[in-house]
GROMACS .gro file of C-alpha atoms in nm:
model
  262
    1UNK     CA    1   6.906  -0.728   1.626
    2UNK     CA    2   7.101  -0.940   1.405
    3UNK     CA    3   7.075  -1.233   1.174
    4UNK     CA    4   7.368  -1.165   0.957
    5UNK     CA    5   7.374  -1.037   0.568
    6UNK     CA    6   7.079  -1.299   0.453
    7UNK     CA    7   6.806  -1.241   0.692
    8UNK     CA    8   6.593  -0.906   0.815
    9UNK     CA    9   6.575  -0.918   1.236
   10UNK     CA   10   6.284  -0.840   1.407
   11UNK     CA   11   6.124  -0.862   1.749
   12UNK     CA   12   5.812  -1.030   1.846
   13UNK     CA   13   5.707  -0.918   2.198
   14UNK     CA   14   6.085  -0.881   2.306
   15UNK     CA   15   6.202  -1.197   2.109
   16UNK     CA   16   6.399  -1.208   1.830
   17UNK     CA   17   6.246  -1.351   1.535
   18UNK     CA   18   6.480  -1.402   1.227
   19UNK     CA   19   6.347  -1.405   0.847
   20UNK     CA   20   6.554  -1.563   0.602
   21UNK     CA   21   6.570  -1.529   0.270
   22UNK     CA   22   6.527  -1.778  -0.013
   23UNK     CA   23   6.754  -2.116   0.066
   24UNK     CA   24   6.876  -1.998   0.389
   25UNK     CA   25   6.734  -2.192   0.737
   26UNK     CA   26   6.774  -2.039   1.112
   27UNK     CA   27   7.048  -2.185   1.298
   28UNK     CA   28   7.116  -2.006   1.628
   29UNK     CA   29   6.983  -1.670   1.551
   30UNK     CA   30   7.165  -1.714   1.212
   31UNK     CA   31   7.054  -1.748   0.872
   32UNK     CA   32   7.246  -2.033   0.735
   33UNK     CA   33   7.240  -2.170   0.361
   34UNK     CA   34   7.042  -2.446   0.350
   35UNK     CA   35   7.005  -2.557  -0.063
   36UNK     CA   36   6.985  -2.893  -0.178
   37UNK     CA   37   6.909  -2.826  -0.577
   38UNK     CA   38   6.523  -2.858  -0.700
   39UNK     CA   39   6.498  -3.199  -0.634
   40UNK     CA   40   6.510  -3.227  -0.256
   41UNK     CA   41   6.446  -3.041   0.049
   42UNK     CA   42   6.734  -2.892   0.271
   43UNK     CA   43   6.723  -2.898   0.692
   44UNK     CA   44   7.037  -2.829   0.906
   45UNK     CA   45   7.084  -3.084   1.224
   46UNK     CA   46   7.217  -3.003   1.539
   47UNK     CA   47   7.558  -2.943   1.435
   48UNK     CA   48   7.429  -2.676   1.163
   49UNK     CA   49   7.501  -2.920   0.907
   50UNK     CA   50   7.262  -2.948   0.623
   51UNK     CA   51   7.066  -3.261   0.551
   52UNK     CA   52   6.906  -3.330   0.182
   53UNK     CA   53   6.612  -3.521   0.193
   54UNK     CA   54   6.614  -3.589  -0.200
   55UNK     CA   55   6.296  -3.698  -0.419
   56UNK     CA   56   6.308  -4.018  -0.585
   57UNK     CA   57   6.588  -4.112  -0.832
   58UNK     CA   58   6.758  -3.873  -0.690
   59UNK     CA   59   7.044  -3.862  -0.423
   60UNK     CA   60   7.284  -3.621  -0.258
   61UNK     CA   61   7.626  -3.568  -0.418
   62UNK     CA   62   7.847  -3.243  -0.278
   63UNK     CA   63   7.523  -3.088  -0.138
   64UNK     CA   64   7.320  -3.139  -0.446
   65UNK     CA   65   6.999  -3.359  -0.505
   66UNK     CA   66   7.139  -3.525  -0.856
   67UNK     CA   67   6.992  -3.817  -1.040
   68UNK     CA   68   7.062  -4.152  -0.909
   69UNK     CA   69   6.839  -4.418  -1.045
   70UNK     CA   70   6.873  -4.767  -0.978
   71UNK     CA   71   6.737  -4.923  -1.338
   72UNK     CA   72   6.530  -5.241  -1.214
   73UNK     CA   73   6.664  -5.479  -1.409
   74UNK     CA   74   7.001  -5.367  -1.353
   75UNK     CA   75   7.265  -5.617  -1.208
   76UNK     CA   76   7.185  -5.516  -0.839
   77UNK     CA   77   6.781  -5.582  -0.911
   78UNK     CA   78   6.480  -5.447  -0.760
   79UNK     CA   79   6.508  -5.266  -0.453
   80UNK     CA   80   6.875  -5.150  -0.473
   81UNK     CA   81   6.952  -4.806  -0.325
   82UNK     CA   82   7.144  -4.574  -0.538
   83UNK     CA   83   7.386  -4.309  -0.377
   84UNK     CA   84   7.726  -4.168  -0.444
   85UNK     CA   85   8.034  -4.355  -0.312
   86UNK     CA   86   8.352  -4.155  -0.406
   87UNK     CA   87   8.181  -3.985  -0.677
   88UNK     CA   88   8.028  -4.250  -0.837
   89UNK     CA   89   7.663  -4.394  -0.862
   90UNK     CA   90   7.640  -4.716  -0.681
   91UNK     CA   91   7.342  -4.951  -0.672
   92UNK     CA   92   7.365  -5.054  -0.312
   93UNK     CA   93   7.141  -5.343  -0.164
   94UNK     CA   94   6.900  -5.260   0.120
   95UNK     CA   95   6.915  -5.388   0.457
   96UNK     CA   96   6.812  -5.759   0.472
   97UNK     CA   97   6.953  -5.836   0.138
   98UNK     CA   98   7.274  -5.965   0.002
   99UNK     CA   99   7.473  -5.876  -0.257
  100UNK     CA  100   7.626  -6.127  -0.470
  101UNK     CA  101   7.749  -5.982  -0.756
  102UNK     CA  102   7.488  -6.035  -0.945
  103UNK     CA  103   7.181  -5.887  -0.799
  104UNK     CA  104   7.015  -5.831  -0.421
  105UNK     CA  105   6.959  -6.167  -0.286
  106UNK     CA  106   6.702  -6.166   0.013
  107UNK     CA  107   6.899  -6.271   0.322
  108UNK     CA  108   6.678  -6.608   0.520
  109UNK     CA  109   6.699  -6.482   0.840
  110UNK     CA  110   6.527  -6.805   0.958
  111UNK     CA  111   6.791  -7.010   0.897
  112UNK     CA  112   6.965  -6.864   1.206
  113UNK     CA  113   6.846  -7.064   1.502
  114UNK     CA  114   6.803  -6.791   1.761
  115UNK     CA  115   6.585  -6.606   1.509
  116UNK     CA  116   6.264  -6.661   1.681
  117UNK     CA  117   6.180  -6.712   2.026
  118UNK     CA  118   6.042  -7.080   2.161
  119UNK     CA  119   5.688  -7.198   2.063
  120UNK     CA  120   5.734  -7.017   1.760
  121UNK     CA  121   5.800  -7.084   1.362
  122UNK     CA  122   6.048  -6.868   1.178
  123UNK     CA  123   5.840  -6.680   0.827
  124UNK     CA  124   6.074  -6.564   0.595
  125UNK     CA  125   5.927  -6.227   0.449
  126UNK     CA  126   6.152  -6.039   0.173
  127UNK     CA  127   6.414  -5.822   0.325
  128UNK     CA  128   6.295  -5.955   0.668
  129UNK     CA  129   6.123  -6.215   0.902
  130UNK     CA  130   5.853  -6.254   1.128
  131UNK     CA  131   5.767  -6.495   1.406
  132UNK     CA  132   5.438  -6.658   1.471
  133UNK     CA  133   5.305  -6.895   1.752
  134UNK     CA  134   5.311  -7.279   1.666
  135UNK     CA  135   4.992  -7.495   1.601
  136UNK     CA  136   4.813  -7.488   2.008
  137UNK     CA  137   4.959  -7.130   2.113
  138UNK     CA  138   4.862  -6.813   2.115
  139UNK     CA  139   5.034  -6.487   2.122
  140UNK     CA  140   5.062  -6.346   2.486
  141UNK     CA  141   5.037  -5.984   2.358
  142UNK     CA  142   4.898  -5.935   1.977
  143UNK     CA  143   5.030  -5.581   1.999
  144UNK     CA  144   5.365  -5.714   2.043
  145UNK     CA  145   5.627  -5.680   1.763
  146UNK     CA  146   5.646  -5.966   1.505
  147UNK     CA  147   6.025  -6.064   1.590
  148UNK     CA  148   5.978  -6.127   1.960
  149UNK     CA  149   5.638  -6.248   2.003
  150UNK     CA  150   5.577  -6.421   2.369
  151UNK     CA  151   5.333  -6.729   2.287
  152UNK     CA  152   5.155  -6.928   2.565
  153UNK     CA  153   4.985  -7.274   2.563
  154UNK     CA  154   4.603  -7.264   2.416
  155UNK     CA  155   4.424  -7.494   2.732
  156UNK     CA  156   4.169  -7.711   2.520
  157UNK     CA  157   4.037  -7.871   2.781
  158UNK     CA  158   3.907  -7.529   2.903
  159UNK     CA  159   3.682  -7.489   2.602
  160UNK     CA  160   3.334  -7.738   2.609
  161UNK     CA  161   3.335  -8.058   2.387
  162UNK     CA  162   3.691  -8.060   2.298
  163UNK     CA  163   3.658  -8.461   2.426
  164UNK     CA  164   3.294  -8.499   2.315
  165UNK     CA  165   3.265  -8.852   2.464
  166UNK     CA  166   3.184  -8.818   2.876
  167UNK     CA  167   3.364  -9.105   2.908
  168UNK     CA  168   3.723  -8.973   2.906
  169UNK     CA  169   3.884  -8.701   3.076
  170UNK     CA  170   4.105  -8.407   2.870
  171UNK     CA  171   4.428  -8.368   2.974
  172UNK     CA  172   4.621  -8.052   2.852
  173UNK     CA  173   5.001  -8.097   2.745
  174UNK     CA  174   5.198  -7.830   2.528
  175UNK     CA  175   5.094  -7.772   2.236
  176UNK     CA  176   4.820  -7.981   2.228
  177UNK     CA  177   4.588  -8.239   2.444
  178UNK     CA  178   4.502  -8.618   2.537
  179UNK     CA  179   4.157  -8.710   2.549
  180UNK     CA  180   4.183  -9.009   2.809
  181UNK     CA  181   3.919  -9.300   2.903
  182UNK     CA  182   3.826  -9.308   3.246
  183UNK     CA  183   3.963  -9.584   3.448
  184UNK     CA  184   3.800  -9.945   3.345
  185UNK     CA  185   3.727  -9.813   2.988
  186UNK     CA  186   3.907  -9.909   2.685
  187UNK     CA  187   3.940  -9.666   2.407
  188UNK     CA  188   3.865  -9.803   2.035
  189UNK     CA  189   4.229  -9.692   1.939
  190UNK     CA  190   4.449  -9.913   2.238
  191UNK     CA  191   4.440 -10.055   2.558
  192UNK     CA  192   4.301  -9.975   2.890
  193UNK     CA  193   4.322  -9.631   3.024
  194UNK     CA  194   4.493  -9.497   2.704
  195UNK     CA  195   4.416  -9.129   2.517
  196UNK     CA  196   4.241  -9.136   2.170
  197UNK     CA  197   4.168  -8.952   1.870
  198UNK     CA  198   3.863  -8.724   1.917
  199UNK     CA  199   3.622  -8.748   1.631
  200UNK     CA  200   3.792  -9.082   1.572
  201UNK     CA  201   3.761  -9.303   1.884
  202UNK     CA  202   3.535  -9.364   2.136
  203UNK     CA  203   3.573  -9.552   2.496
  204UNK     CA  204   3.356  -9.873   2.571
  205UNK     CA  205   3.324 -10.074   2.923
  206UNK     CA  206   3.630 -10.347   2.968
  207UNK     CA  207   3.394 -10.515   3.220
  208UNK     CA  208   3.098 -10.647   2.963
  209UNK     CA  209   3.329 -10.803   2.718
  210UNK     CA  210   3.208 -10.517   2.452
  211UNK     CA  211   3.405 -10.467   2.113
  212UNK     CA  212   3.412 -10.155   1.971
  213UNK     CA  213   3.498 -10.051   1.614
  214UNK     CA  214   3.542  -9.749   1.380
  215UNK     CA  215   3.353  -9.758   1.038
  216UNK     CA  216   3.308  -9.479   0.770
  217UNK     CA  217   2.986  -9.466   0.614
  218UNK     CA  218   2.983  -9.158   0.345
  219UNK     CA  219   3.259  -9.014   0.551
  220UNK     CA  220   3.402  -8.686   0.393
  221UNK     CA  221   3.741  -8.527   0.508
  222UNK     CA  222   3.716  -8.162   0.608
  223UNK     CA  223   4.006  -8.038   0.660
  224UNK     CA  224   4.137  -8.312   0.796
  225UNK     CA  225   3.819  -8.389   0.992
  226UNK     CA  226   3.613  -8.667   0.982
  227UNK     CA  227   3.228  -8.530   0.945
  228UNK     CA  228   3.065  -8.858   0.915
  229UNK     CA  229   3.261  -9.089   1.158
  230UNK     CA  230   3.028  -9.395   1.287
  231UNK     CA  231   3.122  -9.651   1.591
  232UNK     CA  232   2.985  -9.985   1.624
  233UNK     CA  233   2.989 -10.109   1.971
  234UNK     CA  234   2.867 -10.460   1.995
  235UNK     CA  235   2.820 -10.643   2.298
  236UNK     CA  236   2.953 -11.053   2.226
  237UNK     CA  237   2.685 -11.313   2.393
  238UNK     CA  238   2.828 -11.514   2.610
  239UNK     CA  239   3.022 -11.832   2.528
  240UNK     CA  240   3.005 -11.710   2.153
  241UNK     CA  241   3.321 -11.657   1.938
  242UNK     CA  242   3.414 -11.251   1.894
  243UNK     CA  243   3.274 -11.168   1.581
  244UNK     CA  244   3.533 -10.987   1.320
  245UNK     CA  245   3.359 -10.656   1.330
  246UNK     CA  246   3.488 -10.528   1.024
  247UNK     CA  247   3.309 -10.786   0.843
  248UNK     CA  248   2.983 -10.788   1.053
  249UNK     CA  249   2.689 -10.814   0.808
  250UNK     CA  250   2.409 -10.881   1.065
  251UNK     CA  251   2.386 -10.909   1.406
  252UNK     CA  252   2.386 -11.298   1.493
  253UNK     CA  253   2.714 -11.341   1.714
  254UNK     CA  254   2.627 -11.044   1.925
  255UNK     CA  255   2.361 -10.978   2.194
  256UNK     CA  256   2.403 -10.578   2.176
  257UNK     CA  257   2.512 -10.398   1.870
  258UNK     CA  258   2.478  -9.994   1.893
  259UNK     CA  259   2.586  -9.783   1.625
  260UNK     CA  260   2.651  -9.363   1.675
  261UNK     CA  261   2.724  -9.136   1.398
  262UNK     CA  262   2.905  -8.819   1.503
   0.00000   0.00000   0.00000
C-alpha cells in the first residue's frame, strides 16, 4: 500500500485509503502537491493539474495566490478583473463590457437586432440584457430564461367588460383589441360599423337620427384613463335643425337627451 513519500496508506475494508499531508491532494492513489499560497485554495482537475481558486484581490501568478487589485477608479473602472498576463497585472474588462482605453464601457446588446426574440423589447441591463414581452403579451413560460422568452397574445376579449358597452362586439388582434359596434350602430368616434375607444366612445342607433357626443365633466386622467367620462346621446325631433352638441345648454332642439357617466 502506497501513496508515495507524502502520504501514510491505509486500508478501509480492503480499499485503499490515502492520507496526505499538509498541501498535498489525492490524485490516483497519489499524493500530489496541491499549494496555492495563503490566499486561495488549491484542487487538481482531471489532468492532475492544480487549480487556485484565489480570495479577493488576489489572483494566480506561477502557482501562487498574489495580490491583484483592480483600484476602482483606475483607468479600466469598476468591475475590471485583474490577473497576470505575461507577468504583469492587467485590469481586464468583464464579459459584456468594452474596453476603450479608458475604462469598461457596458456593451448595448440591444442594439443588435436579433437580440430578442419577436413580441418582445430589448432591456439593456449592465454587462447584459434581458427580454420582456411587449404591451398585450404574456410570457409563455415565466420560468423561462430572460434572453429567449416565448411571449403569446393576451386575448382581451376573453376577460368580462373589456368592451363595457353591449352594443359592440370585441375583436382580438395582436397585441391588442377593437371594440366594434354591432351592425346599424354608429360609434361616437366614426362611421357605421367602425371600432372605438373603450372608456371613450359609445355606439348609438343610425336608424333614429340620434347624435351622440363625448363631454368631460370633472374628468381626471388615471393613468391614462378617463374616470369620469360622460356621453350625451340626444335624440333630434323631427324636422328640427341638429343641434351643435358641444354647445347644448338646454334641451329645446331635441326630443330625447340621455346622459351616462362611466
Amino acid at each position: 500500500c502506497d501513496c508515495g513519500e507524502h502520504g501514510k496508506c491505509h486500508y478501509n475494508e480492503s480499499q485503499k485509503v490515502c492520507e496526505c499531508e499538509e498541501h498535498y491532494r489525492v490524485f490516483k492513489g497519489e499524493c500530489r502537491e496541491c499549494f496555492c499560497g495563503y490566499r486561495g485554495s488549491c484542487n487538481l482537475d482531471s489532468q492532475g493539474e492544480k487549480i487556485c481558486n484565489c480570495d479577493y484581490g488576489f489572483s494566480p501568478h506561477e502557482g501562487i495566490c498574489m495580490p491583484c487589485n483592480c483600484d476602482p477608479w483606475n483607468v479600466r473602472g469598476i468591475g475590471a478583473k485583474c490577473s497576470f498576463v505575461d507577468g504583469k497585472k492587467q485590469c481586464i474588462c468583464p464579459k459584456g463590457f468594452l474596453e476603450n482605453e479608458i475604462t469598461c464601457e457596458d456593451i448595448n446588446e440591444c442594439l443588435t437586432e436579433s437580440a430578442c426574440p419577436p413580441n418582445t423589447n430589448c432591456v439593456n441591463v449592465p454587462g447584459s440584457f434581458q427580454c420582456e414581452c411587449k404591451p398585450g403579451y404574456q410570457r409563455s413560460n415565466p420560468y423561462e430564461d430572460i434572453k429567449h422568452v416565448e411571449c403569446k397574445d393576451i386575448d382581451e376579449c376573453s376577460i368580462n367588460g373589456t368592451c363595457f358597452d353591449p352594443l359592440t362586439e370585441c375583436i382580438n388582434t395582436p397585441g391588442s383589441y377593437d371594440c366594434v359596434c354591432n351592425t346599424s350602430y354608429y360609434s361616437t368616434a366614426g362611421n357605421l360599423g367602425e371600432s372605438y375607444i373603450p372608456m371613450y366612445n359609445m355606439c348609438y342607433p343610425a336608424t333614429d337620427q340620434w347624435l351622440a357626443a363625448t363631454i368631460a365633466l370633472g374628468t381626471i386622467m388615471f393613468f391614462g384613463i378617463c374616470t369620469s367620462c360622460c356621453y350625451i346621446i340626444a335624440k333630434k325631433e323631427e324636422g328640427r335643425p341638429s343641434p351643435d352638441l358641444q354647445g347644448l345648454r338646454g334641451v329645446a332642439d331635441v326630443l330625447e337627451l340621455i346622459r351616462i357617466c362611466v
